Amino acid sequence: MTASYGSASYGSSAERTPDTAAAPPGPVGPADDTGLLAALLDGMDTALLALAADGTVTHWNHEAEQLLGWPAAEAVGRRGLTGWAVRGEDAGATESALLAALRAPGRQVNDYALLTKDGRRVLVRGQTCAVRDADGRAAGVYCVFTAVHAQIGLERSLALSEALCDDAPWGVLLVDADLRPAVVNTPAARALESGRDALLGRPLGELLDQGAEELEAVLQHVLAEGEPPGLSDLWVTLRAPDAERPRRCWRSGFVRLASPLSEEPAPLGVAWLFQDVTDAKQAEQDGALLRFRTQQLHRASRAAADCPDPREAAAVHLDYALAGFADHALVDLVAPARGGDDAGADGDGAPARLRRALASPAGSPGPCASPQPSAVPVAYAAGHPALQAYARGGSVRASVGPSGDDGWAAARRWPDGTVHALCVVLRSRARTLGVATFLRTPARRPFDRADAAYAEEVAVRIAAALDLASSAGG
């Protein structure tokens, strides 16, 4: 049975004020209102009884009959509750507590031990309030009551709702049927980097830049079909420009909220519970990426060991490095200086002259091409990232600026569509042999430090193969 008292709610009598709007009409009303009064009382989902000032039962609704088994015909008109609804031992305390509402302001909440028609004892929690006549004098009392276990269940539900909305360690956000936040707890507001009140009623698209479509799709599915199976990890990006961590992963669970008062449960919204697992997911992804790259290096080494030509082995290392890492790759070797000595022995002096040794296909995917050796250097302008990497003896990362990529790649002699670049030096036997360049299109993220470390590991293997080719006269 649903324990609901309309506008009445339980609480201590010291904190409550009279609410005449919530009180039913007095024991005696106009004849024209008799049918309406009976319909209202029998339609309540809470048991109700009313007593006149002398203790005579004047009203007894259908829920009271369902709970105690006494029909209204047998209850109304009885003087007091002793002997039928209350045991003799409990009668004095029970009737005194009920009639005490005649003299006390507001509502009184007490627990009563009542009797059912078949002799069972039922503990109920009742809320008692005086019924006053037109002159303001107390003409009787009414008491709405329900079984204590039902009230405890209601109070637990309310306490759980309050705890989730205030003290839960997870973010809790209640979304209405229009997919707008209706209730936001403190952890959820902190995760969205906004105030609790500022989030109410705003479309999700105003809060999230990426991930809003996926979230709305899940919410609509839950509203229409019910709960989705299991938990889901949603990657979202906050729209706030000054967000501390814009891209996050929230492990989310969804519960559809439906009204228990309607015959067919109507969805009231969705409860979205989520927890930030960005660090754990990032560590998981980093671990998977590290394992994949380690396997790629292992496969490349085994494949290169079967190549009779060291230049072919260098191309194999470059091919394996491209998988899941970059879209294009270039290898430029330093051109020999006049007199036959390697100008790239230490990287000092005049700007290096680099010539193309290996290159991945710029159009369709395929193995890296090994062009014929040429003394014509690549026309790199001053300040080119490859020349900077050669001069520094380390890695250099470059990305297109916010103005766009018009002519950015062409000016650097890179394939069209390049927006991110990583240049690493080729070192072998304490000499700088050249520069390896890895390029990415807009479909990939910019290079980071972990990418630079992997590229340097690949460059060491390529440099060893090319150094062997040079020593062998290749």
Short mmCIF file of N, CA and C in Angstrom, two decimals, residues 71-204:
data_model
loop_
_atom_site.label_atom_id
_atom_site.label_comp_id
_atom_site.label_asym_id
_atom_site.label_seq_id
_atom_site.Cartn_x
_atom_site.Cartn_y
_atom_site.Cartn_z
N PRO A 71 -15.86 -2.74 8.66
CA PRO A 71 -16.55 -1.91 7.67
C PRO A 71 -17.07 -0.63 8.31
N ALA A 72 -17.35 0.36 7.48
CA ALA A 72 -17.82 1.64 7.99
C ALA A 72 -19.15 1.50 8.71
N ALA A 73 -19.98 0.58 8.25
CA ALA A 73 -21.29 0.41 8.90
C ALA A 73 -21.15 -0.03 10.35
N GLU A 74 -20.10 -0.77 10.67
CA GLU A 74 -19.89 -1.24 12.03
C GLU A 74 -19.04 -0.28 12.86
N ALA A 75 -18.33 0.61 12.19
CA ALA A 75 -17.42 1.50 12.92
C ALA A 75 -18.08 2.84 13.24
N VAL A 76 -18.77 3.44 12.28
CA VAL A 76 -19.35 4.77 12.49
C VAL A 76 -20.46 4.67 13.53
N GLY A 77 -20.45 5.61 14.47
CA GLY A 77 -21.45 5.64 15.52
C GLY A 77 -21.00 5.02 16.83
N ARG A 78 -19.93 4.27 16.83
CA ARG A 78 -19.44 3.70 18.07
C ARG A 78 -18.83 4.79 18.96
N ARG A 79 -18.97 4.61 20.24
CA ARG A 79 -18.41 5.56 21.21
C ARG A 79 -17.03 5.08 21.62
N GLY A 80 -16.00 5.71 21.12
CA GLY A 80 -14.64 5.32 21.41
C GLY A 80 -14.22 4.09 20.62
N LEU A 81 -12.97 3.71 20.85
CA LEU A 81 -12.38 2.57 20.13
C LEU A 81 -12.19 1.35 21.02
N THR A 82 -12.54 1.48 22.28
CA THR A 82 -12.28 0.41 23.24
C THR A 82 -13.12 -0.82 22.94
N GLY A 83 -12.45 -1.97 22.97
CA GLY A 83 -13.14 -3.23 22.85
C GLY A 83 -13.30 -3.76 21.45
N TRP A 84 -13.11 -2.94 20.47
CA TRP A 84 -13.25 -3.43 19.10
C TRP A 84 -12.03 -3.04 18.23
N ALA A 85 -11.63 -1.78 18.23
CA ALA A 85 -10.46 -1.38 17.44
C ALA A 85 -9.21 -1.26 18.30
N VAL A 86 -9.37 -1.23 19.61
CA VAL A 86 -8.24 -1.10 20.53
C VAL A 86 -8.50 -2.03 21.71
N ARG A 87 -7.45 -2.71 22.17
CA ARG A 87 -7.58 -3.55 23.35
C ARG A 87 -7.84 -2.68 24.57
N GLY A 88 -8.48 -3.28 25.57
CA GLY A 88 -8.78 -2.53 26.78
C GLY A 88 -7.54 -1.97 27.44
N GLU A 89 -6.45 -2.74 27.43
CA GLU A 89 -5.22 -2.28 28.07
C GLU A 89 -4.63 -1.05 27.38
N ASP A 90 -4.88 -0.92 26.07
CA ASP A 90 -4.31 0.19 25.31
C ASP A 90 -5.30 1.32 25.09
N ALA A 91 -6.56 1.12 25.49
CA ALA A 91 -7.61 2.07 25.12
C ALA A 91 -7.37 3.45 25.72
N GLY A 92 -7.03 3.52 27.00
CA GLY A 92 -6.87 4.82 27.64
C GLY A 92 -5.80 5.66 26.97
N ALA A 93 -4.64 5.09 26.74
CA ALA A 93 -3.54 5.85 26.14
C ALA A 93 -3.87 6.23 24.69
N THR A 94 -4.53 5.32 23.98
CA THR A 94 -4.81 5.60 22.57
C THR A 94 -5.83 6.71 22.42
N GLU A 95 -6.95 6.62 23.13
CA GLU A 95 -7.98 7.64 23.00
C GLU A 95 -7.50 8.99 23.55
N SER A 96 -6.72 8.97 24.59
CA SER A 96 -6.17 10.23 25.12
C SER A 96 -5.27 10.91 24.10
N ALA A 97 -4.44 10.10 23.41
CA ALA A 97 -3.55 10.68 22.40
C ALA A 97 -4.35 11.22 21.22
N LEU A 98 -5.44 10.54 20.85
CA LEU A 98 -6.25 11.02 19.73
C LEU A 98 -6.96 12.32 20.09
N LEU A 99 -7.61 12.36 21.25
CA LEU A 99 -8.38 13.55 21.63
C LEU A 99 -7.50 14.69 22.11
N ALA A 100 -6.22 14.43 22.33
CA ALA A 100 -5.31 15.52 22.72
C ALA A 100 -5.16 16.54 21.62
N ALA A 101 -5.44 16.13 20.37
CA ALA A 101 -5.34 17.08 19.26
C ALA A 101 -6.39 18.17 19.36
N LEU A 102 -7.46 17.97 20.17
CA LEU A 102 -8.47 19.02 20.35
C LEU A 102 -7.88 20.25 21.01
N ARG A 103 -6.86 20.08 21.82
CA ARG A 103 -6.29 21.18 22.59
C ARG A 103 -4.91 21.61 22.09
N ALA A 104 -4.31 20.83 21.20
CA ALA A 104 -2.94 21.13 20.75
C ALA A 104 -2.99 21.75 19.35
N PRO A 105 -2.14 22.70 19.08
CA PRO A 105 -2.10 23.27 17.72
C PRO A 105 -1.36 22.35 16.76
N GLY A 106 -1.68 22.48 15.49
CA GLY A 106 -0.98 21.71 14.47
C GLY A 106 -1.34 20.24 14.50
N ARG A 107 -0.43 19.43 13.99
CA ARG A 107 -0.66 17.99 13.86
C ARG A 107 0.15 17.24 14.91
N GLN A 108 -0.39 16.15 15.36
CA GLN A 108 0.28 15.29 16.32
C GLN A 108 0.56 13.94 15.66
N VAL A 109 1.76 13.43 15.85
CA VAL A 109 2.14 12.15 15.26
C VAL A 109 2.42 11.17 16.39
N ASN A 110 1.73 10.03 16.35
CA ASN A 110 1.89 9.01 17.39
C ASN A 110 1.76 7.63 16.76
N ASP A 111 2.27 6.64 17.46
CA ASP A 111 2.10 5.25 17.07
C ASP A 111 1.01 4.63 17.96
N TYR A 112 0.11 3.87 17.32
CA TYR A 112 -1.00 3.25 18.03
C TYR A 112 -1.01 1.76 17.73
N ALA A 113 -1.43 0.99 18.75
CA ALA A 113 -1.63 -0.44 18.57
C ALA A 113 -3.13 -0.68 18.41
N LEU A 114 -3.57 -0.97 17.19
CA LEU A 114 -4.98 -1.18 16.90
C LEU A 114 -5.26 -2.66 16.68
N LEU A 115 -6.54 -3.01 16.71
CA LEU A 115 -6.98 -4.38 16.53
C LEU A 115 -7.73 -4.53 15.22
N THR A 116 -7.47 -5.62 14.52
CA THR A 116 -8.25 -5.95 13.34
C THR A 116 -9.50 -6.71 13.75
N LYS A 117 -10.40 -6.88 12.83
CA LYS A 117 -11.65 -7.54 13.16
C LYS A 117 -11.44 -9.00 13.56
N ASP A 118 -10.39 -9.62 13.00
CA ASP A 118 -10.12 -11.01 13.36
C ASP A 118 -9.22 -11.13 14.58
N GLY A 119 -8.99 -10.04 15.31
CA GLY A 119 -8.26 -10.09 16.57
C GLY A 119 -6.77 -9.87 16.48
N ARG A 120 -6.24 -9.60 15.32
CA ARG A 120 -4.79 -9.35 15.20
C ARG A 120 -4.46 -7.93 15.65
N ARG A 121 -3.27 -7.79 16.18
CA ARG A 121 -2.80 -6.48 16.66
C ARG A 121 -1.91 -5.87 15.57
N VAL A 122 -2.22 -4.61 15.19
CA VAL A 122 -1.49 -3.93 14.12
C VAL A 122 -0.94 -2.62 14.68
N LEU A 123 0.35 -2.43 14.49
CA LEU A 123 0.97 -1.18 14.92
C LEU A 123 0.90 -0.19 13.76
N VAL A 124 0.28 0.96 14.02
CA VAL A 124 0.10 1.97 12.97
C VAL A 124 0.73 3.27 13.45
N ARG A 125 1.04 4.10 12.49
CA ARG A 125 1.51 5.46 12.79
C ARG A 125 0.45 6.42 12.28
N GLY A 126 -0.06 7.24 13.18
CA GLY A 126 -1.16 8.14 12.82
C GLY A 126 -0.80 9.59 13.01
N GLN A 127 -1.42 10.41 12.18
CA GLN A 127 -1.26 11.85 12.26
C GLN A 127 -2.63 12.44 12.57
N THR A 128 -2.73 13.11 13.70
CA THR A 128 -4.01 13.57 14.21
C THR A 128 -4.05 15.10 14.20
N CYS A 129 -5.22 15.63 13.81
CA CYS A 129 -5.38 17.08 13.75
C CYS A 129 -6.82 17.42 14.13
N ALA A 130 -7.02 18.57 14.75
CA ALA A 130 -8.35 18.99 15.16
C ALA A 130 -9.16 19.47 13.96
N VAL A 131 -10.48 19.25 14.03
CA VAL A 131 -11.42 19.77 13.04
C VAL A 131 -12.23 20.86 13.72
N ARG A 132 -12.21 22.06 13.17
CA ARG A 132 -12.83 23.21 13.83
C ARG A 132 -14.08 23.64 13.07
N ASP A 133 -15.02 24.18 13.82
CA ASP A 133 -16.26 24.66 13.22
C ASP A 133 -16.08 26.09 12.74
N ALA A 134 -17.18 26.70 12.34
CA ALA A 134 -17.11 28.05 11.79
C ALA A 134 -16.64 29.07 12.80
N ASP A 135 -16.86 28.81 14.09
CA ASP A 135 -16.42 29.74 15.13
C ASP A 135 -15.00 29.48 15.59
N GLY A 136 -14.33 28.50 15.00
CA GLY A 136 -12.96 28.21 15.37
C GLY A 136 -12.81 27.28 16.54
N ARG A 137 -13.93 26.73 17.05
CA ARG A 137 -13.85 25.81 18.16
C ARG A 137 -13.64 24.39 17.66
N ALA A 138 -12.90 23.60 18.42
CA ALA A 138 -12.62 22.22 18.03
C ALA A 138 -13.89 21.39 18.15
N ALA A 139 -14.33 20.85 16.99
CA ALA A 139 -15.54 20.03 16.97
C ALA A 139 -15.23 18.54 16.95
N GLY A 140 -14.01 18.20 16.71
CA GLY A 140 -13.61 16.81 16.65
C GLY A 140 -12.18 16.69 16.15
N VAL A 141 -11.76 15.49 15.87
CA VAL A 141 -10.41 15.26 15.36
C VAL A 141 -10.51 14.25 14.20
N TYR A 142 -9.54 14.33 13.33
CA TYR A 142 -9.39 13.28 12.31
C TYR A 142 -7.99 12.72 12.42
N CYS A 143 -7.84 11.49 12.05
CA CYS A 143 -6.55 10.80 12.13
C CYS A 143 -6.34 10.01 10.85
N VAL A 144 -5.28 10.30 10.16
CA VAL A 144 -4.87 9.50 9.01
C VAL A 144 -3.76 8.57 9.49
N PHE A 145 -3.83 7.32 9.14
CA PHE A 145 -2.88 6.35 9.68
C PHE A 145 -2.59 5.28 8.64
N THR A 146 -1.49 4.61 8.85
CA THR A 146 -1.09 3.50 8.01
C THR A 146 -0.21 2.58 8.82
N ALA A 147 0.00 1.39 8.32
CA ALA A 147 0.85 0.45 9.03
C ALA A 147 2.27 1.00 9.14
N VAL A 148 2.89 0.75 10.29
CA VAL A 148 4.22 1.32 10.53
C VAL A 148 5.22 0.86 9.48
N HIS A 149 5.14 -0.41 9.05
CA HIS A 149 6.12 -0.90 8.09
C HIS A 149 6.00 -0.16 6.76
N ALA A 150 4.76 0.19 6.38
CA ALA A 150 4.60 0.96 5.15
C ALA A 150 5.16 2.37 5.30
N GLN A 151 4.95 2.98 6.47
CA GLN A 151 5.50 4.31 6.71
C GLN A 151 7.02 4.27 6.75
N ILE A 152 7.56 3.23 7.37
CA ILE A 152 9.02 3.11 7.42
C ILE A 152 9.58 2.96 6.01
N GLY A 153 8.90 2.19 5.15
CA GLY A 153 9.34 2.07 3.76
C GLY A 153 9.31 3.39 3.04
N LEU A 154 8.24 4.19 3.29
CA LEU A 154 8.18 5.52 2.68
C LEU A 154 9.30 6.41 3.18
N GLU A 155 9.53 6.39 4.49
CA GLU A 155 10.59 7.23 5.04
C GLU A 155 11.96 6.79 4.54
N ARG A 156 12.15 5.49 4.38
CA ARG A 156 13.43 5.04 3.82
C ARG A 156 13.61 5.54 2.39
N SER A 157 12.54 5.48 1.62
CA SER A 157 12.62 5.96 0.23
C SER A 157 12.95 7.45 0.21
N LEU A 158 12.30 8.22 1.07
CA LEU A 158 12.59 9.65 1.12
C LEU A 158 14.01 9.91 1.60
N ALA A 159 14.44 9.14 2.61
CA ALA A 159 15.81 9.32 3.11
C ALA A 159 16.84 8.96 2.05
N LEU A 160 16.56 7.89 1.29
CA LEU A 160 17.47 7.50 0.22
C LEU A 160 17.54 8.59 -0.84
N SER A 161 16.39 9.14 -1.20
CA SER A 161 16.38 10.20 -2.20
C SER A 161 17.17 11.41 -1.72
N GLU A 162 16.97 11.79 -0.46
CA GLU A 162 17.71 12.93 0.07
C GLU A 162 19.21 12.65 0.12
N ALA A 163 19.57 11.42 0.51
CA ALA A 163 21.00 11.09 0.60
C ALA A 163 21.65 11.09 -0.78
N LEU A 164 20.94 10.54 -1.77
CA LEU A 164 21.50 10.51 -3.12
C LEU A 164 21.68 11.92 -3.67
N CYS A 165 20.75 12.79 -3.34
CA CYS A 165 20.80 14.15 -3.89
C CYS A 165 21.72 15.07 -3.12
N ASP A 166 22.24 14.61 -1.98
CA ASP A 166 23.10 15.48 -1.18
C ASP A 166 24.46 14.87 -0.87
N ASP A 167 24.46 13.64 -0.35
CA ASP A 167 25.68 13.09 0.22
C ASP A 167 26.28 11.93 -0.56
N ALA A 168 25.73 11.57 -1.70
CA ALA A 168 26.24 10.41 -2.43
C ALA A 168 27.63 10.69 -2.99
N PRO A 169 28.52 9.69 -3.01
CA PRO A 169 29.84 9.90 -3.60
C PRO A 169 29.81 9.94 -5.13
N TRP A 170 28.69 9.56 -5.74
CA TRP A 170 28.57 9.60 -7.19
C TRP A 170 27.77 10.83 -7.59
N GLY A 171 27.93 11.20 -8.84
CA GLY A 171 27.10 12.26 -9.37
C GLY A 171 25.70 11.72 -9.65
N VAL A 172 24.68 12.42 -9.22
CA VAL A 172 23.29 12.05 -9.45
C VAL A 172 22.60 13.23 -10.11
N LEU A 173 22.01 12.96 -11.25
CA LEU A 173 21.33 14.00 -12.00
C LEU A 173 20.00 13.44 -12.47
N LEU A 174 18.89 14.03 -12.03
CA LEU A 174 17.56 13.62 -12.43
C LEU A 174 17.14 14.44 -13.65
N VAL A 175 16.85 13.75 -14.73
CA VAL A 175 16.48 14.39 -15.99
C VAL A 175 14.99 14.19 -16.21
N ASP A 176 14.28 15.25 -16.55
CA ASP A 176 12.84 15.12 -16.78
C ASP A 176 12.56 14.56 -18.16
N ALA A 177 11.28 14.46 -18.50
CA ALA A 177 10.92 13.86 -19.79
C ALA A 177 11.38 14.68 -20.97
N ASP A 178 11.71 15.96 -20.76
CA ASP A 178 12.24 16.82 -21.83
C ASP A 178 13.75 16.79 -21.89
N LEU A 179 14.37 15.87 -21.15
CA LEU A 179 15.83 15.71 -21.13
C LEU A 179 16.53 16.96 -20.61
N ARG A 180 15.92 17.57 -19.60
CA ARG A 180 16.54 18.73 -18.95
C ARG A 180 16.76 18.39 -17.47
N PRO A 181 17.88 18.78 -16.90
CA PRO A 181 18.14 18.47 -15.49
C PRO A 181 17.08 19.08 -14.58
N ALA A 182 16.52 18.26 -13.70
CA ALA A 182 15.53 18.72 -12.72
C ALA A 182 16.10 18.73 -11.30
N VAL A 183 16.99 17.81 -10.99
CA VAL A 183 17.65 17.75 -9.69
C VAL A 183 19.12 17.40 -9.94
N VAL A 184 20.01 18.12 -9.30
CA VAL A 184 21.46 17.90 -9.46
C VAL A 184 22.08 17.89 -8.07
N ASN A 185 22.83 16.84 -7.75
CA ASN A 185 23.49 16.83 -6.45
C ASN A 185 24.87 17.49 -6.56
N THR A 186 25.51 17.62 -5.42
CA THR A 186 26.77 18.37 -5.38
C THR A 186 27.88 17.73 -6.21
N PRO A 187 28.13 16.40 -6.12
CA PRO A 187 29.18 15.82 -6.97
C PRO A 187 28.91 15.99 -8.47
N ALA A 188 27.65 15.92 -8.89
CA ALA A 188 27.34 16.11 -10.30
C ALA A 188 27.62 17.55 -10.73
N ALA A 189 27.24 18.51 -9.90
CA ALA A 189 27.53 19.90 -10.23
C ALA A 189 29.02 20.16 -10.28
N ARG A 190 29.77 19.50 -9.37
CA ARG A 190 31.22 19.66 -9.39
C ARG A 190 31.82 19.06 -10.65
N ALA A 191 31.29 17.90 -11.08
CA ALA A 191 31.81 17.27 -12.30
C ALA A 191 31.52 18.12 -13.53
N LEU A 192 30.37 18.79 -13.55
CA LEU A 192 30.01 19.64 -14.67
C LEU A 192 30.57 21.05 -14.53
N GLU A 193 31.27 21.29 -13.41
CA GLU A 193 31.93 22.58 -13.15
C GLU A 193 30.94 23.73 -13.26
N SER A 194 29.84 23.59 -12.52
CA SER A 194 28.82 24.63 -12.50
C SER A 194 28.07 24.53 -11.19
N GLY A 195 27.25 25.54 -10.90
CA GLY A 195 26.43 25.52 -9.71
C GLY A 195 25.21 24.62 -9.89
N ARG A 196 24.68 24.13 -8.77
CA ARG A 196 23.52 23.22 -8.85
C ARG A 196 22.32 23.93 -9.45
N ASP A 197 22.04 25.14 -9.01
CA ASP A 197 20.88 25.85 -9.53
C ASP A 197 21.09 26.29 -10.98
N ALA A 198 22.33 26.57 -11.36
CA ALA A 198 22.59 27.03 -12.73
C ALA A 198 22.37 25.94 -13.76
N LEU A 199 22.39 24.67 -13.33
CA LEU A 199 22.22 23.56 -14.28
C LEU A 199 20.77 23.21 -14.52
N LEU A 200 19.87 23.63 -13.66
CA LEU A 200 18.48 23.21 -13.75
C LEU A 200 17.81 23.78 -14.99
N GLY A 201 17.13 22.92 -15.73
CA GLY A 201 16.35 23.35 -16.88
C GLY A 201 17.14 23.62 -18.14
N ARG A 202 18.46 23.45 -18.12
CA ARG A 202 19.27 23.74 -19.31
C ARG A 202 19.38 22.49 -20.16
N PRO A 203 19.32 22.62 -21.49
CA PRO A 203 19.52 21.45 -22.36
C PRO A 203 20.91 20.88 -22.17
N LEU A 204 21.02 19.56 -22.33
CA LEU A 204 22.32 18.90 -22.16
C LEU A 204 23.34 19.39 -23.18
#
